[in-house]
Amino acid sequence: MTATAEVSSAQQQQQQQAAEAESRKRERPAVQDDESDEEAEFEDDTTEPMQTEDATATTSSNANTSTSASNASRAQVTPEKARAEAAKAAAAKAEAAEVAKGNETVFSPELLRTYYARLFPHELLTSWLSYDPTNATTGSSTSIFARREWSFTIEPSPGDEIYIRYQSFVQPAELSAAIAKRNPHKIDIGAVFSHPPKDHKSLQSSGKFATEQRELVFDIDLTDYDGVRNCGCSGAKICQRCWKMMTMAVKVMERGLREDFGFNHVAWFYSGRRGVHAWVCDESARTLSNEARSAVAAYFEVSMGTEQNKGMNLSHPLHPMLSRAYDVLEPMFIEDVLPSSGHSLLANKENWEALLGSLPPAAEPVAVSLSKKWSKSNDDSTPAEKWTELKRYLSILIGKTEGSAKSKAAKNLSTKDRIK
C-alpha cells in the first residue's frame, strides 16, 4: 500500500509537472513584442497561411522581413535626391534669412561716407539745380545756385537727429565739402530765395528775405492705393506687381503735365521708400503762386467720395483728361490688374463678385446675369474676355449699341448712373 501510494504520488507529480510545462508552452506566444505585430501584418499580405513550428523561427523570419523593408526604403533615397532635398532646405533657410534681414534697418556711417565720396552725383545735381551751370561756377552770390536752400539731417550719435536748415553755397565745391564734412542722413532741396539763405537772420526783419522760385513737385505714394492692392502688400511694403501702379500714375501725369500745361522739363525720381516724385522744372512752373500750384494739383484729382458717400463724383460729359487717362490705363489694367498674375480683379469669383457689386443699382441686371454666367463650371473665359463682356453688357444697357432691343433700358438710367 505504501509503495503503491509513493509510485502513484510520483506519477501524479510527473503528470502535474508535464501539465504545467505544456501550459507554459501554450502561454508563451501570448507574451509578444513589436515583432509579433510585424508578423501579423506580414501574414495578412500572404496568400497562404504560414506554417511555423516554433516562435524562434517566426521571430527570425519577421526580423529579416523588417530589415529587408528598411533597407529597401533607404535604397529609394538616392544620393542625388538627398542632395536636392538638402539644397532645397538650404535655399528656404537662406530666403527666410534674407527676408528677416530686409526687415531690419541697418545703417553704416562709413558706407554712407563712401557713397558720398565715390557715387553721389555732385556735378549732375548742381548742374541741374543751377539752371545756368556757367553762372554757378563764377562765385556770384546772386546766382540761382547761391540762393538755393539746402537742409541736412545729421545724426551725431545713434538716435540723436539734428535738422540743419538755411544752408547755402556760392559754388558747387562748397556743397560737396559740406556733405563730406556733415555726412548727412538726408538732404532736402529747398526753394530759391531773394538772397542767400545763410544770411536769412539779418534779412528777415527787413522783409527782404522771400521765396522767389521753387520747383512744382508731386508726391505719389503706393499707400494711397492700399484699397486696390490685392498682391498682399500694404503700407511701405511694395512688390513688382503693385509697383506697376506707379508706372500707370507716371504715364497719366506725364501726359497731363506736358499736353495740358505745356511743361517740358519733368523729372521723375524714386522717393526712397514707397512711391515716386515728379519735379517740374520749367521756369514757368518754378515761379507759380501757391494758388496756381494748388490749381494744378486739383486738376489731377478724382473725387472717390467720402465714408458717408462713397460714390465717385464725375462730370458729364467726361473731362477730356479723364477720357485720355482711360485710354492710357486700360491696356495696363487688362494686363497687370485683371489676371491672377496681377491683382486678380477678374481672376476669381470673390473678386469679380466684388466688382459686379460696385455697379450702380440700375446696372443690377448686368451684375446678376454675368455672375450666373461666370460661375458656371463650363465657363472658361479669361479675365480679359470677362472685361470685354462686362463693357459690352453695360454698353447695351445704356443704349450705346444701335438697334438693340435692350437699348430702351437706357431711358431708365440717370445721368449719374450713365457716368458710373
Coordinates of C-alpha atoms in Angstrom, one line a residue:
M1 CA 0.0 0.0 0.0
T2 CA 2.8 2.4 0.9
A3 CA 5.0 1.7 -2.1
T4 CA 2.0 1.9 -4.4
A5 CA 1.0 5.2 -2.9
E6 CA 4.5 6.6 -3.4
V7 CA 4.6 5.5 -7.0
S8 CA 1.1 6.9 -7.6
S9 CA 2.2 10.1 -5.9
A10 CA 5.4 10.3 -8.1
Q11 CA 3.3 9.7 -11.2
Q12 CA 0.9 12.5 -10.2
Q13 CA 3.8 14.9 -9.6
Q14 CA 5.3 14.0 -13.0
Q15 CA 1.9 14.5 -14.7
Q16 CA 1.4 17.8 -12.9
Q17 CA 4.9 19.0 -14.0
A18 CA 4.2 17.9 -17.6
A19 CA 0.9 19.7 -17.5
E20 CA 2.5 22.9 -16.1
A21 CA 5.2 22.7 -18.8
E22 CA 2.6 22.3 -21.5
S23 CA 0.6 25.1 -20.0
R24 CA 3.7 27.4 -20.1
K25 CA 4.4 26.3 -23.6
R26 CA 0.9 27.3 -24.7
E27 CA 1.0 30.6 -22.8
R28 CA 4.5 31.7 -24.1
P29 CA 3.3 33.1 -27.5
A30 CA 0.8 35.4 -25.7
V31 CA 3.9 37.4 -24.5
Q32 CA 4.6 39.4 -27.7
D33 CA 6.8 42.3 -28.7
D34 CA 6.7 44.6 -31.7
E35 CA 7.9 41.8 -33.9
S36 CA 4.7 39.8 -33.4
D37 CA 2.7 42.8 -34.8
E38 CA 5.0 42.7 -37.9
E39 CA 4.3 39.0 -38.2
A40 CA 0.5 39.6 -38.2
E41 CA 0.9 42.3 -40.9
F42 CA 3.1 40.1 -43.0
E43 CA 0.7 37.2 -42.8
D44 CA -2.1 39.4 -43.9
D45 CA -0.2 40.1 -47.1
T46 CA 0.4 36.4 -47.9
T47 CA -2.0 34.3 -49.9
E48 CA -1.3 31.2 -47.9
P49 CA -1.1 30.7 -44.1
M50 CA 2.4 30.5 -42.8
Q51 CA 3.2 27.2 -41.1
T52 CA 5.6 27.8 -38.1
E53 CA 7.0 25.2 -35.8
D54 CA 8.2 27.4 -33.1
A55 CA 8.3 31.0 -32.0
T56 CA 12.0 31.4 -32.7
A57 CA 11.7 30.7 -36.4
T58 CA 8.8 33.1 -36.7
T59 CA 10.7 35.9 -34.9
S60 CA 13.7 35.4 -37.1
S61 CA 11.7 35.5 -40.2
N62 CA 9.9 38.7 -39.1
A63 CA 13.2 40.3 -38.2
N64 CA 14.6 39.5 -41.7
T65 CA 11.5 40.9 -43.3
S66 CA 11.6 44.1 -41.3
T67 CA 15.3 44.6 -42.1
S68 CA 14.7 44.0 -45.8
A69 CA 11.9 46.5 -45.9
S70 CA 14.0 49.0 -44.1
N71 CA 16.9 48.5 -46.5
A72 CA 14.5 48.8 -49.4
S73 CA 13.2 52.1 -48.0
R74 CA 16.7 53.5 -47.6
A75 CA 17.7 52.4 -51.1
Q76 CA 14.9 54.6 -52.6
V77 CA 16.6 57.7 -51.2
T78 CA 19.3 58.2 -53.8
P79 CA 22.3 60.5 -53.1
E80 CA 21.0 62.9 -55.8
K81 CA 17.6 63.1 -54.1
A82 CA 19.3 63.6 -50.8
R83 CA 21.4 66.4 -52.2
A84 CA 18.4 68.0 -53.8
E85 CA 16.4 68.0 -50.6
A86 CA 19.4 69.5 -48.7
A87 CA 19.8 72.2 -51.3
K88 CA 16.1 73.0 -51.2
A89 CA 16.2 73.2 -47.4
A90 CA 19.3 75.5 -47.6
A91 CA 17.6 77.7 -50.1
A92 CA 14.5 78.1 -48.0
K93 CA 16.6 78.9 -45.0
A94 CA 18.6 81.5 -47.0
E95 CA 15.4 83.1 -48.2
A96 CA 14.0 83.3 -44.7
A97 CA 17.2 84.9 -43.6
E98 CA 17.1 87.4 -46.4
V99 CA 13.5 88.4 -45.6
A100 CA 14.5 88.8 -41.9
K101 CA 17.5 90.9 -43.0
G102 CA 15.3 93.0 -45.2
N103 CA 13.0 93.8 -42.3
E104 CA 15.9 95.2 -40.3
T105 CA 17.1 98.8 -40.7
V106 CA 20.9 98.7 -40.8
F107 CA 22.8 101.9 -41.1
S108 CA 26.6 102.4 -41.5
P109 CA 28.1 105.9 -41.4
E110 CA 31.2 104.5 -43.0
L111 CA 29.3 103.2 -46.0
L112 CA 27.4 106.5 -46.3
R113 CA 30.7 108.4 -46.3
T114 CA 32.0 106.2 -49.0
Y115 CA 28.8 106.7 -51.0
Y116 CA 29.1 110.5 -50.9
A117 CA 32.8 110.3 -51.8
R118 CA 32.5 107.8 -54.7
L119 CA 28.9 107.6 -56.0
F120 CA 27.0 110.7 -55.1
P121 CA 26.3 112.7 -58.4
H122 CA 27.6 116.1 -57.2
E123 CA 28.2 117.6 -60.6
L124 CA 24.9 116.3 -62.1
L125 CA 22.9 117.6 -59.1
T126 CA 24.5 121.1 -59.1
S127 CA 24.3 121.4 -62.9
W128 CA 20.5 120.6 -62.8
L129 CA 19.6 122.9 -59.9
S130 CA 21.7 125.8 -61.1
Y131 CA 19.7 126.1 -64.4
D132 CA 22.8 128.0 -65.6
P133 CA 25.9 125.9 -64.9
T134 CA 28.3 128.6 -66.2
N135 CA 26.9 131.1 -63.7
A136 CA 27.1 128.6 -60.8
T137 CA 30.9 128.4 -61.1
T138 CA 31.6 132.2 -61.2
G139 CA 31.1 132.6 -57.4
S140 CA 28.3 135.1 -57.7
S141 CA 26.0 135.4 -54.6
T142 CA 23.2 136.4 -56.9
S143 CA 23.1 133.1 -58.9
I144 CA 20.3 130.7 -58.6
F145 CA 22.6 128.1 -57.0
A146 CA 23.9 130.5 -54.4
R147 CA 20.3 131.5 -53.4
R148 CA 19.2 127.9 -53.1
E149 CA 18.4 126.5 -49.6
W150 CA 19.8 123.1 -48.6
S151 CA 18.9 121.3 -45.4
F152 CA 20.8 118.4 -43.8
T153 CA 19.6 115.8 -41.3
I154 CA 22.6 114.5 -39.3
E155 CA 23.0 112.0 -36.5
P156 CA 26.0 112.8 -34.3
S157 CA 25.1 109.8 -32.1
P158 CA 22.7 106.9 -32.7
G159 CA 19.1 108.0 -32.3
D160 CA 20.1 111.7 -31.9
E161 CA 18.9 113.5 -35.1
I162 CA 19.6 117.2 -35.8
Y163 CA 17.9 119.1 -38.6
I164 CA 20.0 121.9 -40.1
R165 CA 18.2 124.5 -42.3
Y166 CA 19.2 127.5 -44.3
Q167 CA 22.4 126.1 -45.7
S168 CA 23.6 127.8 -48.9
F169 CA 26.7 127.7 -51.0
V170 CA 28.2 130.1 -53.6
Q171 CA 29.9 127.4 -55.5
P172 CA 29.2 123.6 -56.1
A173 CA 32.5 122.7 -54.5
E174 CA 31.4 124.2 -51.2
L175 CA 28.3 122.0 -51.2
S176 CA 30.4 118.9 -51.8
A177 CA 32.8 119.9 -49.0
A178 CA 29.8 120.4 -46.6
I179 CA 28.3 117.0 -47.5
A180 CA 31.7 115.3 -46.9
K181 CA 32.0 117.1 -43.5
R182 CA 28.5 116.6 -42.2
N183 CA 27.8 113.1 -43.7
P184 CA 24.0 113.8 -43.6
H185 CA 21.5 111.0 -43.4
K186 CA 19.1 113.1 -45.6
I187 CA 19.5 116.1 -47.9
D188 CA 16.5 118.3 -48.6
I189 CA 16.5 120.6 -51.6
G190 CA 14.7 123.8 -50.8
A191 CA 13.5 126.9 -52.6
V192 CA 15.4 129.7 -54.3
F193 CA 15.2 132.9 -52.2
S194 CA 15.8 136.5 -52.9
H195 CA 19.1 136.3 -51.0
P196 CA 21.4 133.5 -49.9
P197 CA 19.6 131.6 -47.1
K198 CA 22.7 131.6 -44.9
D199 CA 22.0 135.4 -44.4
H200 CA 18.3 135.0 -43.5
K201 CA 18.7 136.2 -39.9
S202 CA 20.0 139.6 -40.9
L203 CA 17.3 140.0 -43.7
Q204 CA 14.1 138.6 -42.2
S205 CA 13.4 141.7 -40.0
S206 CA 13.6 144.0 -43.1
G207 CA 11.2 141.8 -45.1
K208 CA 13.8 141.4 -47.9
F209 CA 14.1 137.7 -47.5
A210 CA 11.4 136.0 -49.6
T211 CA 10.9 132.9 -51.8
E212 CA 11.3 133.6 -55.5
Q213 CA 11.4 130.1 -57.1
R214 CA 10.7 126.5 -56.3
E215 CA 10.0 123.5 -58.4
L216 CA 6.5 122.2 -58.8
V217 CA 6.7 118.8 -57.0
F218 CA 4.2 115.9 -56.9
D219 CA 4.5 113.1 -54.4
I220 CA 2.7 109.8 -55.3
D221 CA 2.7 107.1 -52.7
L222 CA 1.6 103.5 -53.0
T223 CA -0.1 103.8 -49.6
D224 CA -2.9 105.7 -51.5
Y225 CA -3.5 102.5 -53.5
D226 CA -3.9 100.2 -50.5
G227 CA -7.6 99.8 -51.2
V228 CA -7.0 98.3 -54.6
R229 CA -3.7 96.4 -54.0
N230 CA -4.6 92.7 -53.9
C231 CA -1.0 91.5 -54.1
G232 CA -0.6 91.2 -50.3
C233 CA 1.3 94.5 -49.9
S234 CA 0.2 97.5 -47.8
G235 CA 1.9 100.5 -46.2
A236 CA 5.5 100.8 -47.2
K237 CA 5.7 97.2 -48.4
I238 CA 6.0 97.0 -52.2
C239 CA 6.4 94.3 -54.9
Q240 CA 6.8 94.1 -58.6
R241 CA 3.0 93.7 -59.1
C242 CA 1.9 96.7 -57.1
W243 CA 4.8 98.9 -58.3
K244 CA 3.2 98.8 -61.8
M245 CA 0.6 101.1 -60.4
M246 CA 3.3 103.7 -60.0
T247 CA 4.0 103.2 -63.7
M248 CA 0.4 103.8 -64.5
A249 CA 0.3 107.0 -62.4
V250 CA 3.5 108.3 -64.1
K251 CA 2.2 107.8 -67.6
V252 CA -1.1 109.6 -66.8
M253 CA 0.5 112.6 -65.1
E254 CA 3.4 112.8 -67.6
R255 CA 0.9 113.3 -70.5
G256 CA -1.2 115.7 -68.5
L257 CA 1.7 117.9 -67.4
R258 CA 3.1 118.0 -70.9
E259 CA 0.0 118.1 -73.1
D260 CA -2.4 120.1 -70.9
F261 CA 0.0 122.5 -69.2
G262 CA 2.8 122.7 -71.7
F263 CA 5.6 121.8 -69.3
N264 CA 8.7 120.4 -71.0
H265 CA 11.2 119.6 -68.1
V266 CA 9.6 116.9 -66.0
A267 CA 12.0 114.7 -63.9
W268 CA 10.8 111.6 -62.1
F269 CA 12.5 110.2 -59.0
Y270 CA 12.1 107.2 -56.7
S271 CA 11.1 108.6 -53.3
G272 CA 13.3 106.2 -51.5
R273 CA 10.5 104.2 -49.8
R274 CA 7.1 103.7 -51.3
G275 CA 6.5 106.0 -54.3
V276 CA 7.7 108.5 -56.8
H277 CA 8.2 112.2 -57.0
A278 CA 7.7 114.4 -60.1
W279 CA 9.8 117.6 -60.3
V280 CA 8.5 120.1 -62.9
C281 CA 11.5 122.4 -63.5
D282 CA 10.3 124.8 -66.2
E283 CA 10.8 128.4 -65.2
S284 CA 7.0 129.0 -65.6
A285 CA 6.4 126.2 -63.1
R286 CA 9.1 127.4 -60.7
T287 CA 7.5 130.8 -60.4
L288 CA 3.9 129.7 -59.9
S289 CA 2.0 131.2 -57.0
N290 CA 0.6 129.0 -54.2
E291 CA -2.9 129.3 -55.6
A292 CA -1.7 128.3 -59.1
R293 CA 0.1 125.3 -57.7
S294 CA -3.0 124.2 -55.8
A295 CA -5.0 124.5 -59.0
V296 CA -2.6 122.3 -61.0
A297 CA -2.7 119.6 -58.3
A298 CA -6.5 119.8 -58.1
Y299 CA -6.7 119.3 -61.9
F300 CA -5.3 115.7 -61.5
E301 CA -7.6 114.9 -58.5
V302 CA -10.6 112.5 -58.9
S303 CA -13.0 112.5 -56.0
M304 CA -13.6 109.0 -54.7
G305 CA -16.3 110.1 -52.3
T306 CA -16.3 110.1 -48.6
E307 CA -17.1 107.5 -45.9
Q308 CA -20.7 108.7 -46.0
N309 CA -20.9 109.0 -49.8
K310 CA -18.5 106.5 -51.4
G311 CA -19.7 107.2 -54.9
M312 CA -17.4 108.8 -57.5
N313 CA -18.2 112.4 -58.4
L314 CA -17.6 112.8 -62.2
S315 CA -18.9 115.4 -64.6
H316 CA -20.9 114.6 -67.7
P317 CA -19.6 114.6 -70.4
L318 CA -16.4 113.1 -69.0
H319 CA -13.5 115.5 -68.9
P320 CA -11.0 115.1 -71.8
M321 CA -8.2 114.5 -69.3
L322 CA -10.1 111.5 -67.8
S323 CA -11.0 110.1 -71.2
R324 CA -7.3 110.2 -72.2
A325 CA -6.4 108.6 -68.8
Y326 CA -8.8 105.8 -69.5
D327 CA -7.2 105.2 -72.9
V328 CA -3.7 105.1 -71.3
L329 CA -4.7 102.9 -68.4
E330 CA -7.0 100.3 -69.9
P331 CA -4.3 98.2 -71.7
M332 CA -2.2 98.1 -68.4
F333 CA -5.4 97.5 -66.4
I334 CA -6.1 94.4 -68.5
E335 CA -2.6 93.1 -68.4
D336 CA -1.5 94.0 -64.8
V337 CA -4.7 94.2 -62.7
L338 CA -7.3 91.8 -64.0
P339 CA -5.4 88.4 -64.2
S340 CA -4.1 86.3 -61.3
S341 CA -0.6 87.4 -62.3
G342 CA -1.6 90.9 -61.3
H343 CA -4.3 91.7 -58.7
S344 CA -6.9 89.1 -59.7
L345 CA -9.7 91.6 -60.2
L346 CA -11.5 89.2 -62.6
A347 CA -9.5 86.0 -61.9
N348 CA -11.6 84.5 -59.2
K349 CA -15.3 84.5 -58.0
E350 CA -14.7 86.5 -54.9
N351 CA -13.1 89.4 -56.7
W352 CA -15.4 89.5 -59.7
E353 CA -18.4 89.4 -57.4
A354 CA -17.0 92.4 -55.6
L355 CA -16.5 94.3 -58.9
L356 CA -20.0 93.5 -60.1
G357 CA -21.4 94.5 -56.7
S358 CA -19.8 98.0 -57.2
L359 CA -22.1 98.7 -60.2
P360 CA -24.9 101.2 -59.6
P361 CA -28.4 99.8 -58.8
A362 CA -29.6 100.5 -62.3
A363 CA -27.0 98.0 -63.6
E364 CA -28.1 95.2 -61.3
P365 CA -29.4 93.1 -64.2
V366 CA -26.0 93.1 -65.8
A367 CA -24.4 92.1 -62.5
V368 CA -26.8 89.2 -61.9
S369 CA -26.5 87.9 -65.5
L370 CA -22.7 88.0 -65.6
S371 CA -22.4 86.5 -62.1
K372 CA -24.5 83.5 -63.1
K373 CA -22.7 83.1 -66.4
W374 CA -19.1 83.3 -65.0
S375 CA -20.0 81.0 -62.1
K376 CA -20.9 78.1 -64.4
S377 CA -18.4 75.2 -64.3
N378 CA -18.1 75.3 -68.1
D379 CA -17.2 79.0 -68.3
D380 CA -13.5 79.2 -69.3
S381 CA -13.4 82.9 -70.2
T382 CA -10.2 84.7 -69.4
P383 CA -10.1 87.9 -67.2
A384 CA -9.6 90.0 -70.4
E385 CA -12.6 88.3 -72.0
K386 CA -14.7 88.9 -68.9
W387 CA -13.7 92.6 -69.0
T388 CA -14.8 92.9 -72.7
E389 CA -18.0 91.1 -71.9
L390 CA -18.8 93.4 -69.0
K391 CA -18.2 96.5 -71.2
R392 CA -20.5 95.1 -73.9
Y393 CA -23.3 94.4 -71.4
L394 CA -23.0 97.9 -70.0
S395 CA -23.0 99.4 -73.4
I396 CA -26.2 97.6 -74.3
L397 CA -27.7 98.8 -71.0
I398 CA -27.0 102.5 -71.6
G399 CA -28.1 102.3 -75.2
K400 CA -24.8 102.6 -77.0
T401 CA -25.5 99.6 -79.2
E402 CA -27.6 100.7 -82.1
G403 CA -30.7 98.6 -82.8
S404 CA -30.5 96.6 -79.6
A405 CA -33.8 95.7 -78.0
K406 CA -32.3 96.4 -74.6
S407 CA -31.3 99.9 -75.5
K408 CA -34.7 101.0 -74.1
A409 CA -33.4 100.3 -70.7
A410 CA -31.1 103.4 -71.1
K411 CA -34.2 105.6 -70.6
N412 CA -34.4 104.4 -67.0
L413 CA -30.7 105.4 -66.3
S414 CA -30.0 108.7 -64.7
T415 CA -27.0 110.9 -65.8
K416 CA -25.1 109.8 -62.7
D417 CA -25.7 106.1 -63.4
R418 CA -24.6 106.6 -67.0
I419 CA -21.3 108.0 -65.9
K420 CA -20.8 105.2 -63.4

